[in-house]
């Protein structure tokens, strides 16, 4: 039995629900219907009108329509790939039935085998087309403003620095950063995020997403060939060529097993005829039935049906497995190690604490001062004030003091300042006991501190830190619930920072002040199998060393390339769902293989004993094959 031919999915407009039958499925369905028609005509000719011409015309059509596709695949496998497969066994069994006058049984076998293959192609095609649909997300081109002139550009002609002019309803052609305009974007095809995402100037747009309700201009930051969508498609193409250990084992044994079955047929025949005393027709009929029942269709298709369905379900939710081997590995992971910066945190400075008698006044003054600075800590304070709707105080004569902070004049002429403790001491400012305790506490937690004051007075203490990713504590708890026994944090940051982050996210184990080589060593010491989650260049060796590497899509290219799994939505909350999906897929593979071998072990001896006629053997064989395919297909409904 051959794997379904991969065909590109037809392009559809966003939101289109039009049902289209792919060409390969249409062809398979046509041959199946012709086989059924021939079978019906043959049965009518043999049992109703009793006309040999009608009977042979019908059976001839059934054998040709049902046998040619299977025979073509069998010959290709035999002469090109140098192996025997299930298609050859089915064709030989049908011809064997015809050779002893059981033409109708052979036609039934070919019809059910053709129907089974068509159903499998449709079912497996659903999972593959769910992934291949990504290839249709790129538009043919876009309206670009270049050198002040608007023009239409083909996708391959779009360059870094071009301004994309994106109108409502248009698909974004390349990764870009919004320059002017506000809108909402549907990012579900790329990240799995179901809600529209608001985009303002400075926000990034991913190729393949859809602009919903506003016109924007966005500067291209990556060429189309290196965009988020292009990388995603490339990774999926690689994923489809890499197989899990179970798949590899199944494929390795398919040809030897088919050879064994084929060689067993004359032995079964000889045993029944010469030792059992059965007639030649009866012995040959039972041998043909044995060959059908013992064929490993269900065994061969069990694993890829499950793996492809699970990978498609994960991709739809924004979790990209680069191979089914990665899915297989995740099912057995015992320890997950997390990098801190950019993984558990957002790698973005955020104002987290304000200690002041009047927090609004202190924030307004700090925002007015820091508006004159480009430092990340300064920008964090300015952005926080803007988010809270706090109007920054207007100041003049701003002057940066290297290594200390910034100072400026209030309209009253007083000197306002914001910076570190050294600046406060320079201004002869005295901290209260409460302010000193706040400063000490924030420093011990690893926060960067900013002291804000006017003249000799301290108005407030502010803490700025790398903010945790939203929902990260719940994500860690969900991983424990999914069966991950040892979540641990590995970071190069200092111990105080690591301790604070670990406590806030609910991790009882962490290692701090690590160099990349330290992470590499510790990965080998943790109880395995081990998955490593990271985003930076320094995480790449650990990602490659771990049994399974997981990268967030906002990370560096080298981290993404080193990883086996990519979280396209940067949402670690999806990881627990991916673990549950992997475990479900593993259980389903084991069940499918047990079921498939069980059918063979039970029905094959009954066929040799004459308890199972050929049509019933075909139903058991093909029914079992379709059953394991649909057991895999149910994973498409999985929600992460």
Coordinates of C-alpha atoms in Angstrom, one line a residue:
X1 CA 0.0 0.0 0.0
X2 CA 1.5 3.3 -1.1
X3 CA 1.4 6.6 0.7
X4 CA -0.9 9.2 -0.9
X5 CA 0.6 11.5 -3.4
X6 CA 1.1 15.0 -2.1
X7 CA -0.7 17.6 -4.2
X8 CA -0.7 21.3 -3.6
X9 CA -3.9 22.6 -2.0
X10 CA -6.0 24.9 -4.2
X11 CA -5.7 28.5 -3.2
X12 CA -8.8 30.0 -1.5
X13 CA -9.7 33.4 -0.3
X14 CA -9.5 34.1 3.4
X15 CA -12.5 32.6 5.1
X16 CA -13.6 30.6 2.1
X17 CA -15.3 27.3 2.9
X18 CA -15.5 26.0 -0.7
X19 CA -15.1 22.2 -0.8
X20 CA -12.7 21.1 -3.5
X21 CA -11.7 17.5 -4.3
X22 CA -8.0 17.3 -5.1
X23 CA -7.1 15.8 -8.5
X24 CA -5.4 12.7 -7.0
X25 CA -8.5 11.9 -4.9
X26 CA -10.8 12.5 -8.0
X27 CA -8.7 10.0 -10.0
X28 CA -8.7 7.4 -7.2
X29 CA -12.5 7.8 -6.7
X30 CA -13.0 7.4 -10.4
X31 CA -11.1 4.1 -10.5
X32 CA -13.0 2.9 -7.4
X33 CA -16.4 3.7 -8.9
X34 CA -15.4 2.0 -12.2
X35 CA -14.4 -1.1 -10.2
X36 CA -17.7 -1.1 -8.4
X37 CA -19.6 -0.7 -11.7
X38 CA -17.7 -3.6 -13.2
X39 CA -18.4 -5.8 -10.1
X40 CA -22.1 -5.0 -10.2
X41 CA -22.3 -5.7 -14.0
X42 CA -20.4 -8.9 -13.6
X43 CA -22.6 -10.1 -10.8
X44 CA -25.7 -9.3 -12.9
X45 CA -24.3 -11.2 -15.8
X46 CA -23.4 -14.2 -13.7
X47 CA -26.4 -14.5 -11.5
X48 CA -29.3 -12.5 -13.0
X49 CA -29.3 -12.5 -16.8
X50 CA -26.8 -15.4 -16.9
X51 CA -24.9 -14.0 -19.9
X52 CA -21.2 -14.8 -20.1
X53 CA -20.5 -11.8 -22.3
X54 CA -22.1 -9.4 -19.7
X55 CA -20.3 -11.2 -16.9
X56 CA -16.9 -11.1 -18.4
X57 CA -17.3 -7.5 -19.6
X58 CA -18.2 -6.5 -16.0
X59 CA -15.5 -8.5 -14.3
X60 CA -13.0 -7.4 -16.9
X61 CA -13.8 -3.7 -16.1
X62 CA -13.5 -4.4 -12.4
X63 CA -10.1 -6.1 -12.7
X64 CA -8.7 -3.4 -15.0
X65 CA -10.0 -0.4 -13.0
X66 CA -9.1 -2.0 -9.6
X67 CA -5.9 -3.7 -10.8
X68 CA -4.2 -1.2 -13.0
X69 CA -3.5 1.5 -10.2
X70 CA -2.4 -1.1 -7.7
X71 CA -0.4 -3.0 -10.4
X72 CA 1.4 0.2 -11.5
X73 CA 2.4 1.0 -7.9
X74 CA 3.5 -2.6 -7.4
X75 CA 5.7 -2.6 -10.5
X76 CA 7.2 0.8 -9.5
X77 CA 8.1 -0.6 -6.1
X78 CA 9.4 -3.8 -7.5
X79 CA 11.6 -2.5 -10.4
X80 CA 12.4 1.0 -9.2
X81 CA 12.6 0.8 -5.4
X82 CA 13.6 -2.9 -5.5
X83 CA 11.1 -4.0 -2.9
X84 CA 7.8 -5.9 -2.6
X85 CA 4.8 -4.2 -1.2
X86 CA 1.2 -4.8 -0.3
X87 CA -0.1 -3.7 -3.7
X88 CA 1.6 -6.7 -5.4
X89 CA 0.0 -9.0 -2.8
X90 CA -3.5 -7.7 -3.5
X91 CA -3.1 -8.0 -7.3
X92 CA -1.7 -11.5 -7.1
X93 CA -4.5 -12.5 -4.7
X94 CA -7.2 -11.3 -7.1
X95 CA -5.5 -13.1 -10.0
X96 CA -5.2 -16.2 -7.9
X97 CA -8.9 -16.1 -7.1
X98 CA -9.7 -15.8 -10.8
X99 CA -7.4 -18.7 -11.6
X100 CA -9.6 -21.1 -9.6
X101 CA -12.9 -19.8 -10.9
X102 CA -13.6 -17.3 -8.0
X103 CA -13.6 -14.3 -10.3
X104 CA -16.3 -12.5 -8.3
X105 CA -14.3 -12.8 -5.1
X106 CA -11.3 -11.4 -6.9
X107 CA -13.4 -8.4 -8.1
X108 CA -14.7 -7.9 -4.6
X109 CA -11.2 -7.8 -3.3
X110 CA -10.1 -5.3 -5.9
X111 CA -13.1 -3.0 -5.2
X112 CA -12.6 -3.1 -1.4
X113 CA -8.8 -2.6 -1.8
X114 CA -9.4 0.4 -4.2
X115 CA -12.1 1.9 -1.8
X116 CA -9.7 1.5 1.1
X117 CA -6.9 3.2 -0.7
X118 CA -9.2 6.1 -1.7
X119 CA -10.4 6.6 1.8
X120 CA -6.8 6.5 3.1
X121 CA -5.7 9.0 0.5
X122 CA -8.6 11.3 1.5
X123 CA -7.9 11.0 5.2
X124 CA -4.2 11.3 4.9
X125 CA -4.6 14.1 2.4
X126 CA -6.6 16.1 4.9
X127 CA -3.7 16.2 7.3
X128 CA -1.2 17.1 4.6
X129 CA -3.3 19.7 3.0
X130 CA -3.8 21.3 6.4
X131 CA -0.1 21.9 6.4
X132 CA 0.4 22.6 2.7
X133 CA -2.3 25.3 2.9
X134 CA 0.5 27.5 4.4
X135 CA 2.1 27.6 0.9
X136 CA -1.0 29.5 -0.4
X137 CA -0.8 32.2 2.2
X138 CA 1.6 34.4 0.2
X139 CA 0.0 36.8 -2.2
X140 CA 1.5 37.2 -5.7
X141 CA 2.8 40.6 -4.9
X142 CA 2.0 43.9 -3.2
X143 CA 1.7 47.6 -3.7
X144 CA 5.0 49.2 -2.7
X145 CA 6.1 52.8 -2.3
X146 CA 9.7 53.0 -3.4
X147 CA 11.6 56.3 -3.9
X148 CA 8.2 58.1 -3.4
X149 CA 6.5 56.2 -6.2
X150 CA 3.7 53.6 -5.6
X151 CA 3.8 50.6 -7.9
X152 CA 2.9 46.9 -7.9
X153 CA 5.8 44.5 -7.2
X154 CA 6.0 40.8 -7.7
X155 CA 6.7 38.9 -4.4
X156 CA 10.3 38.2 -5.4
X157 CA 11.0 41.9 -6.2
X158 CA 10.1 43.3 -2.8
X159 CA 13.2 44.6 -1.1
X160 CA 14.2 45.5 2.5
X161 CA 13.3 49.1 3.1
X162 CA 10.4 49.2 0.7
X163 CA 7.1 50.6 2.1
X164 CA 4.2 48.2 1.8
X165 CA 0.9 49.9 1.3
X166 CA -1.6 47.5 2.9
X167 CA -5.3 48.1 2.6
X168 CA -8.1 46.4 4.5
X169 CA -8.6 42.7 3.5
X170 CA -5.2 42.4 1.9
X171 CA -2.7 39.7 2.8
X172 CA 0.7 41.0 4.0
X173 CA 3.4 40.0 1.5
X174 CA 6.5 40.3 3.6
X175 CA 7.7 40.8 7.2
X176 CA 7.4 44.5 7.9
X177 CA 7.2 47.1 10.6
X178 CA 4.2 49.6 10.7
X179 CA 5.3 53.1 10.0
X180 CA 2.0 54.9 9.7
X181 CA -1.6 53.9 10.4
X182 CA -3.4 51.6 12.9
X183 CA -5.2 48.4 12.1
X184 CA -6.1 44.9 13.4
X185 CA -4.5 41.8 11.9
X186 CA -5.6 38.2 11.7
X187 CA -2.5 36.2 12.6
X188 CA -4.3 32.8 13.0
X189 CA -2.7 31.2 9.8
X190 CA 0.8 31.8 11.3
X191 CA 0.5 31.8 15.0
X192 CA -2.8 30.1 15.8
X193 CA -4.0 33.2 17.7
X194 CA -7.8 33.3 17.2
X195 CA -8.3 37.0 18.1
X196 CA -7.4 39.9 15.9
X197 CA -4.2 41.7 17.0
X198 CA -4.1 45.5 17.1
X199 CA -1.1 47.0 15.3
X200 CA 0.2 50.6 15.8
X201 CA 3.3 52.3 14.5
X202 CA 6.4 50.3 15.5
X203 CA 4.5 46.9 15.6
X204 CA 5.7 44.1 13.4
X205 CA 3.6 42.4 10.7
X206 CA 4.2 38.8 9.6
X207 CA 3.9 37.7 6.0
X208 CA 0.9 35.6 5.3
X209 CA -1.3 37.4 7.9
X210 CA -4.4 39.4 6.9
X211 CA -4.9 43.1 7.4
X212 CA -8.5 43.5 8.7
X213 CA -9.8 47.0 9.1
X214 CA -7.3 49.8 8.6
X215 CA -4.9 51.0 5.9
X216 CA -1.2 51.0 7.0
X217 CA 2.2 51.6 5.5
X218 CA 4.9 49.2 6.7
X219 CA 8.6 49.1 6.1
X220 CA 9.9 45.7 4.9
X221 CA 12.4 44.3 7.3
X222 CA 13.0 40.9 5.7
X223 CA 12.8 39.8 2.0
X224 CA 10.0 37.4 1.1
X225 CA 12.4 34.5 0.8
X226 CA 13.4 34.9 4.5
X227 CA 10.1 35.9 5.9
X228 CA 8.2 34.2 8.8
X229 CA 6.0 32.4 6.4
X230 CA 8.9 31.3 4.1
X231 CA 10.7 29.8 7.1
X232 CA 7.5 28.1 8.3
X233 CA 6.9 26.5 4.9
X234 CA 10.6 25.4 4.6
X235 CA 10.4 23.8 8.1
X236 CA 7.2 22.0 7.2
X237 CA 8.7 20.7 4.0
X238 CA 11.7 19.3 6.0
X239 CA 9.3 17.9 8.6
X240 CA 7.5 15.8 6.0
X241 CA 10.7 14.1 5.0
X242 CA 11.7 13.1 8.5
X243 CA 10.1 10.2 10.2
X244 CA 9.7 8.9 13.7
X245 CA 11.4 5.8 14.9
X246 CA 8.2 3.8 14.6
X247 CA 7.6 5.0 11.1
X248 CA 11.1 4.1 10.0
X249 CA 10.9 0.7 11.6
X250 CA 7.5 0.0 9.9
X251 CA 8.9 1.0 6.5
X252 CA 12.1 -1.0 7.0
X253 CA 10.0 -4.2 7.7
X254 CA 7.3 -3.7 5.0
X255 CA 9.3 -5.2 2.1
X256 CA 10.8 -8.2 4.1
X257 CA 7.4 -8.9 5.6
X258 CA 5.7 -8.8 2.2
X259 CA 8.3 -11.1 0.9
X260 CA 7.7 -13.5 3.8
X261 CA 4.0 -13.5 3.2
X262 CA 4.5 -14.2 -0.5
X263 CA 6.9 -17.0 0.2
X264 CA 4.4 -18.5 2.7
X265 CA 1.6 -18.8 0.2
X266 CA 3.1 -21.8 -1.7
X267 CA 3.9 -23.4 1.7
X268 CA 0.3 -22.9 2.9
X269 CA -1.0 -24.3 -0.4
X270 CA 1.4 -27.3 -0.2
X271 CA 0.5 -28.0 3.4
X272 CA -3.2 -27.9 2.8
X273 CA -3.1 -30.0 -0.4
X274 CA -0.4 -32.5 0.3
X275 CA -0.7 -32.8 4.1
X276 CA -4.3 -31.8 4.6
X277 CA -5.7 -33.7 1.6
X278 CA -7.7 -30.7 0.3
X279 CA -8.4 -30.3 -3.4
X280 CA -6.2 -28.0 -5.5
X281 CA -8.9 -25.3 -5.8
X282 CA -9.7 -25.3 -2.1
X283 CA -6.1 -25.2 -1.1
X284 CA -5.3 -22.5 -3.5
X285 CA -8.3 -20.5 -2.5
X286 CA -7.3 -20.6 1.2
X287 CA -3.8 -19.7 0.4
X288 CA -5.0 -16.6 -1.5
X289 CA -7.2 -15.7 1.4
X290 CA -4.3 -16.1 3.8
X291 CA -2.2 -13.8 1.6
X292 CA -4.8 -11.1 1.7
X293 CA -5.4 -11.3 5.5
X294 CA -1.6 -11.5 6.3
X295 CA -0.8 -8.4 4.2
X296 CA 0.6 -5.6 6.4
X297 CA -1.5 -2.6 5.1
X298 CA -2.8 -1.6 8.5
X299 CA 0.6 -2.0 10.1
X300 CA 2.4 0.1 7.5
X301 CA -0.2 3.0 7.6
X302 CA -0.7 3.0 11.4
X303 CA 2.1 5.3 12.3
X304 CA 2.1 8.0 9.5
X305 CA -1.7 8.4 9.8
X306 CA -1.3 9.3 13.5
X307 CA 1.8 11.4 13.1
X308 CA 0.7 13.5 10.2
X309 CA -2.7 14.2 11.9
X310 CA -1.0 15.2 15.1
X311 CA 1.5 17.5 13.3
X312 CA -1.3 19.2 11.4
X313 CA -3.3 19.8 14.6
X314 CA -0.3 21.2 16.3
X315 CA 0.6 23.5 13.3
X316 CA -3.0 24.8 13.3
X317 CA -2.5 25.8 16.9
X318 CA 0.8 27.5 16.3
X319 CA 3.2 24.7 17.4
X320 CA 5.4 23.5 14.6
X321 CA 7.0 20.1 14.8
X322 CA 9.9 19.8 12.3
X323 CA 9.5 16.0 12.1
X324 CA 7.3 13.2 13.4
X325 CA 10.4 12.1 15.3
X326 CA 10.2 15.3 17.4
X327 CA 6.6 14.4 18.2
X328 CA 7.6 10.9 19.1
X329 CA 10.4 12.3 21.4
X330 CA 8.2 14.8 23.2
X331 CA 5.8 12.0 24.3
X332 CA 8.6 10.6 26.4
X333 CA 10.1 13.8 27.8
X334 CA 10.7 13.8 31.5
X335 CA 12.5 17.1 32.0
X336 CA 12.0 20.5 30.4
X337 CA 14.8 23.1 30.8
X338 CA 13.9 26.7 30.2
X339 CA 16.2 29.6 29.3
X340 CA 15.1 32.8 31.2
X341 CA 15.6 35.9 29.1
X342 CA 13.3 35.9 26.1
X343 CA 11.8 32.6 27.0
X344 CA 10.3 32.9 30.5
X345 CA 10.6 36.7 30.2
X346 CA 9.8 39.0 27.3
X347 CA 13.4 40.3 26.9
X348 CA 11.9 43.8 27.2
X349 CA 12.4 46.2 30.1
X350 CA 9.2 47.1 31.9
X351 CA 8.4 49.3 34.9
X352 CA 7.3 46.9 37.6
X353 CA 7.4 48.9 40.9
X354 CA 6.8 52.5 42.0
X355 CA 7.4 53.4 45.7
X356 CA 6.2 56.9 46.3
X357 CA 3.7 58.9 48.4
X358 CA 2.2 60.2 45.1
X359 CA 2.9 57.5 42.4
X360 CA 1.2 59.5 39.6
X361 CA 3.3 62.7 40.3
X362 CA 6.5 60.6 40.6
X363 CA 5.7 58.8 37.3
X364 CA 4.9 62.1 35.5
X365 CA 8.2 63.6 36.6
X366 CA 10.2 60.5 35.7
X367 CA 8.5 60.3 32.3
X368 CA 9.3 63.9 31.6
X369 CA 13.0 63.4 32.4
X370 CA 13.4 60.0 30.7
X371 CA 11.7 61.3 27.5
X372 CA 15.1 62.9 26.8
X373 CA 17.0 59.6 27.0
X374 CA 17.2 56.6 24.6
X375 CA 18.3 54.2 27.3
X376 CA 16.0 51.0 27.5
X377 CA 15.2 51.7 31.2
X378 CA 14.2 55.3 30.3
X379 CA 12.0 54.1 27.5
X380 CA 10.4 51.5 29.8
X381 CA 9.3 54.4 32.1
X382 CA 8.1 56.6 29.3
X383 CA 6.0 53.7 27.7
X384 CA 4.5 52.8 31.1
X385 CA 3.4 56.4 31.7
X386 CA 1.8 56.5 28.2
X387 CA 0.0 53.2 28.8
X388 CA -1.4 54.6 32.1
X389 CA -2.4 57.9 30.5
X390 CA -0.1 59.9 32.7
X391 CA 1.0 63.2 31.2
X392 CA 4.7 63.7 31.4
X393 CA 6.0 66.9 33.1
X394 CA 7.4 69.5 30.7
X395 CA 11.1 70.1 31.4
X396 CA 13.9 72.2 29.9
X397 CA 17.7 72.1 29.7
X398 CA 17.8 68.3 29.9
X399 CA 21.3 67.0 30.4
X400 CA 22.5 63.4 30.5
X401 CA 25.1 62.6 33.3
X402 CA 27.1 59.6 32.1
X403 CA 27.0 56.7 34.6
X404 CA 24.5 58.4 36.7
X405 CA 21.2 59.4 34.9
X406 CA 19.6 62.6 33.7
X407 CA 18.6 66.0 35.0
X408 CA 16.5 69.0 33.8
X409 CA 14.8 72.2 34.9
X410 CA 11.1 72.4 36.0
X411 CA 9.2 75.5 34.9
X412 CA 9.8 76.8 38.5
X413 CA 13.5 76.6 37.9
X414 CA 14.1 73.8 40.3
X415 CA 16.4 71.0 39.3
X416 CA 14.7 67.6 38.7
X417 CA 16.7 64.4 38.3
X418 CA 16.3 60.6 37.8
X419 CA 19.0 58.0 37.9
X420 CA 20.9 55.6 40.1
X421 CA 21.8 55.9 43.8
X422 CA 25.1 57.7 42.9
X423 CA 23.1 60.5 41.3
X424 CA 20.9 60.8 44.4
X425 CA 24.1 61.1 46.5
X426 CA 25.5 63.7 44.1
X427 CA 22.4 65.8 44.6
X428 CA 22.8 65.4 48.4
X429 CA 19.4 63.8 48.6
X430 CA 18.5 61.7 51.7
X431 CA 16.4 58.5 51.4
X432 CA 13.9 57.7 54.1
X433 CA 14.0 54.3 55.7
X434 CA 11.1 53.1 53.6
X435 CA 12.8 54.3 50.4
X436 CA 16.1 52.7 51.4
X437 CA 14.4 49.4 52.1
X438 CA 12.6 49.6 48.7
X439 CA 15.9 50.3 46.9
X440 CA 17.6 47.3 48.7
X441 CA 14.6 45.0 48.1
X442 CA 14.4 45.8 44.4
X443 CA 18.1 45.4 43.9
X444 CA 18.1 42.0 45.6
X445 CA 15.3 40.9 43.3
X446 CA 17.5 41.8 40.3
X447 CA 15.5 44.9 39.2
X448 CA 17.3 47.9 37.9
X449 CA 16.4 50.9 40.1
X450 CA 15.7 54.5 39.3
X451 CA 15.6 57.2 42.0
X452 CA 13.5 60.2 41.1
X453 CA 13.8 63.6 42.9
X454 CA 13.7 67.3 42.9
X455 CA 16.6 69.2 44.6
X456 CA 17.5 67.5 47.8
X457 CA 14.1 65.6 48.0
X458 CA 13.5 62.0 46.8
X459 CA 10.0 61.7 45.3
X460 CA 10.1 58.0 44.5
X461 CA 11.9 54.8 43.9
X462 CA 11.2 52.8 40.7
X463 CA 12.0 49.2 39.7
X464 CA 12.5 48.2 36.1
X465 CA 13.0 44.6 35.1
X466 CA 12.6 42.2 32.3
X467 CA 8.9 41.4 32.5
X468 CA 7.6 37.8 32.6
X469 CA 5.7 36.5 29.7
X470 CA 1.9 36.7 30.3
X471 CA 0.5 33.5 31.8
X472 CA 4.0 31.9 32.2
X473 CA 3.2 30.6 35.7
X474 CA 0.1 28.9 34.5
X475 CA 2.0 27.4 31.6
X476 CA 4.5 25.9 34.0
X477 CA 1.7 24.5 36.2
X478 CA 0.0 23.0 33.1
X479 CA 3.3 21.3 32.1
X480 CA 3.3 19.6 35.5
X481 CA -0.3 18.5 34.9
X482 CA 0.7 17.1 31.5
X483 CA 3.2 14.8 33.2
X484 CA 6.5 16.8 33.0
X485 CA 8.2 15.8 36.3
X486 CA 11.2 18.1 36.3
X487 CA 10.8 21.7 34.9
X488 CA 14.0 23.6 35.5
X489 CA 15.4 27.1 34.6
X490 CA 18.9 27.5 33.2
X491 CA 20.1 31.1 32.9
X492 CA 23.3 33.1 32.6
X493 CA 21.8 35.8 34.8
X494 CA 22.9 36.4 38.4
X495 CA 21.5 34.2 41.2
X496 CA 19.3 36.9 42.8
X497 CA 17.5 37.5 39.5
X498 CA 17.1 33.8 38.8
X499 CA 15.7 33.2 42.3
X500 CA 13.1 35.9 41.9
X501 CA 12.0 34.7 38.4
X502 CA 11.9 31.0 39.6
X503 CA 9.7 31.9 42.6
X504 CA 7.3 34.0 40.5
X505 CA 6.8 31.3 37.8
X506 CA 6.6 28.4 40.2
X507 CA 9.9 26.6 39.5
X508 CA 11.5 24.9 42.4
X509 CA 14.8 24.2 40.5
X510 CA 17.0 26.6 38.8
X511 CA 20.7 27.1 37.8
X512 CA 22.1 30.6 37.5
X513 CA 25.3 32.4 36.2
X514 CA 25.8 29.8 33.5
X515 CA 27.9 30.1 30.4
X516 CA 26.7 28.4 27.2
X517 CA 29.1 25.5 27.8
X518 CA 27.6 25.1 31.4
X519 CA 24.1 24.8 29.9
X520 CA 25.4 22.1 27.6
X521 CA 27.0 20.2 30.4
X522 CA 23.9 20.4 32.7
X523 CA 21.6 19.2 29.9
X524 CA 23.6 16.0 29.9
X525 CA 23.2 15.7 33.7
X526 CA 19.4 16.2 34.0
X527 CA 17.1 13.1 34.2
X528 CA 16.1 12.4 30.6
X529 CA 14.7 12.5 28.1
X530 CA 15.3 16.3 28.2
X531 CA 13.7 19.1 26.2
X532 CA 15.3 22.5 26.1
X533 CA 13.3 25.7 25.5
X534 CA 15.2 28.7 24.4
X535 CA 15.4 31.7 22.0
X536 CA 18.9 33.1 21.8
X537 CA 22.2 32.4 20.0
X538 CA 23.7 31.2 23.3
X539 CA 20.8 28.6 23.6
X540 CA 21.6 27.0 20.2
X541 CA 24.2 24.4 21.5
X542 CA 21.9 23.3 24.4
X543 CA 18.9 23.1 22.0
X544 CA 20.9 20.8 19.7
X545 CA 22.3 18.8 22.7
X546 CA 19.0 18.1 24.3
X547 CA 16.8 15.2 23.2
X548 CA 14.4 17.7 22.0
X549 CA 14.9 21.4 21.3
X550 CA 12.0 23.9 21.5
X551 CA 12.4 27.5 20.2
X552 CA 10.1 30.5 20.4
X553 CA 9.5 32.1 17.0
X554 CA 10.6 35.5 18.3
X555 CA 14.0 34.1 18.9
X556 CA 17.1 34.2 16.8
X557 CA 17.4 32.3 13.5
X558 CA 20.1 30.1 14.8
X559 CA 17.9 29.0 17.8
X560 CA 15.0 28.2 15.5
X561 CA 17.3 26.3 13.1
X562 CA 18.7 24.3 16.1
X563 CA 15.3 23.4 17.5
X564 CA 13.1 20.5 16.7
X565 CA 9.9 22.3 17.7
X566 CA 9.0 26.0 17.1
X567 CA 6.3 27.9 19.1
X568 CA 5.1 30.2 16.4
X569 CA 2.9 32.2 18.8
X570 CA 5.7 32.7 21.4
X571 CA 3.1 31.2 23.8
X572 CA 4.6 28.6 26.2
X573 CA 1.1 27.8 27.3
X574 CA 0.8 25.8 24.1
X575 CA 3.7 23.5 25.2
X576 CA 1.6 21.6 27.7
X577 CA -1.1 21.0 25.0
X578 CA 1.7 19.8 22.7
X579 CA 2.9 17.4 25.3
X580 CA -0.6 16.0 25.8
X581 CA -1.0 15.7 22.0
X582 CA 2.3 13.9 21.7
X583 CA 1.3 11.4 24.4
X584 CA -2.1 10.8 22.8
X585 CA -0.3 10.2 19.4
X586 CA 2.1 7.8 21.1
X587 CA -0.8 5.9 22.7
X588 CA -2.7 5.8 19.4
X589 CA 0.3 4.4 17.5
X590 CA 0.7 1.6 20.0
X591 CA -3.1 0.9 19.9
X592 CA -3.0 0.9 16.0
X593 CA -0.1 -1.5 15.8
X594 CA -1.6 -3.8 18.4
X595 CA -4.9 -3.8 16.6
X596 CA -3.3 -4.3 13.2
X597 CA -1.1 -7.2 14.3
X598 CA -4.0 -8.6 16.3
X599 CA -6.2 -8.8 13.2
X600 CA -3.5 -10.7 11.3
X601 CA -2.8 -13.1 14.2
X602 CA -6.5 -13.9 14.6
X603 CA -7.8 -13.9 11.1
X604 CA -4.8 -15.5 9.2
X605 CA -5.1 -18.9 11.0
X606 CA -8.8 -18.9 10.5
X607 CA -8.3 -18.3 6.8
X608 CA -6.0 -21.2 6.5
X609 CA -8.6 -23.3 8.4
X610 CA -11.2 -22.3 5.8
X611 CA -13.3 -20.4 8.4
X612 CA -12.9 -17.1 6.6
X613 CA -13.9 -16.8 2.9
X614 CA -12.0 -14.4 0.7
X615 CA -14.6 -11.5 0.7
X616 CA -14.7 -11.6 4.5
X617 CA -10.9 -11.7 4.7
X618 CA -10.8 -8.7 2.5
X619 CA -13.3 -6.9 4.7
X620 CA -11.3 -7.7 7.8
X621 CA -8.1 -6.6 6.1
X622 CA -9.3 -3.4 4.5
X623 CA -11.7 -2.5 7.3
X624 CA -8.8 -2.7 9.8
X625 CA -6.7 -0.5 7.5
X626 CA -9.3 2.2 7.3
X627 CA -10.0 1.9 11.0
X628 CA -6.4 2.7 12.0
X629 CA -6.3 5.6 9.6
X630 CA -9.4 7.1 11.1
X631 CA -8.0 6.5 14.6
X632 CA -5.2 8.7 13.5
X633 CA -7.5 11.2 11.8
X634 CA -9.3 11.9 15.1
X635 CA -6.2 13.7 16.4
X636 CA -7.0 16.5 13.9
X637 CA -9.7 17.6 16.4
X638 CA -7.1 18.0 19.2
X639 CA -6.9 21.5 20.6
X640 CA -3.7 22.7 22.3

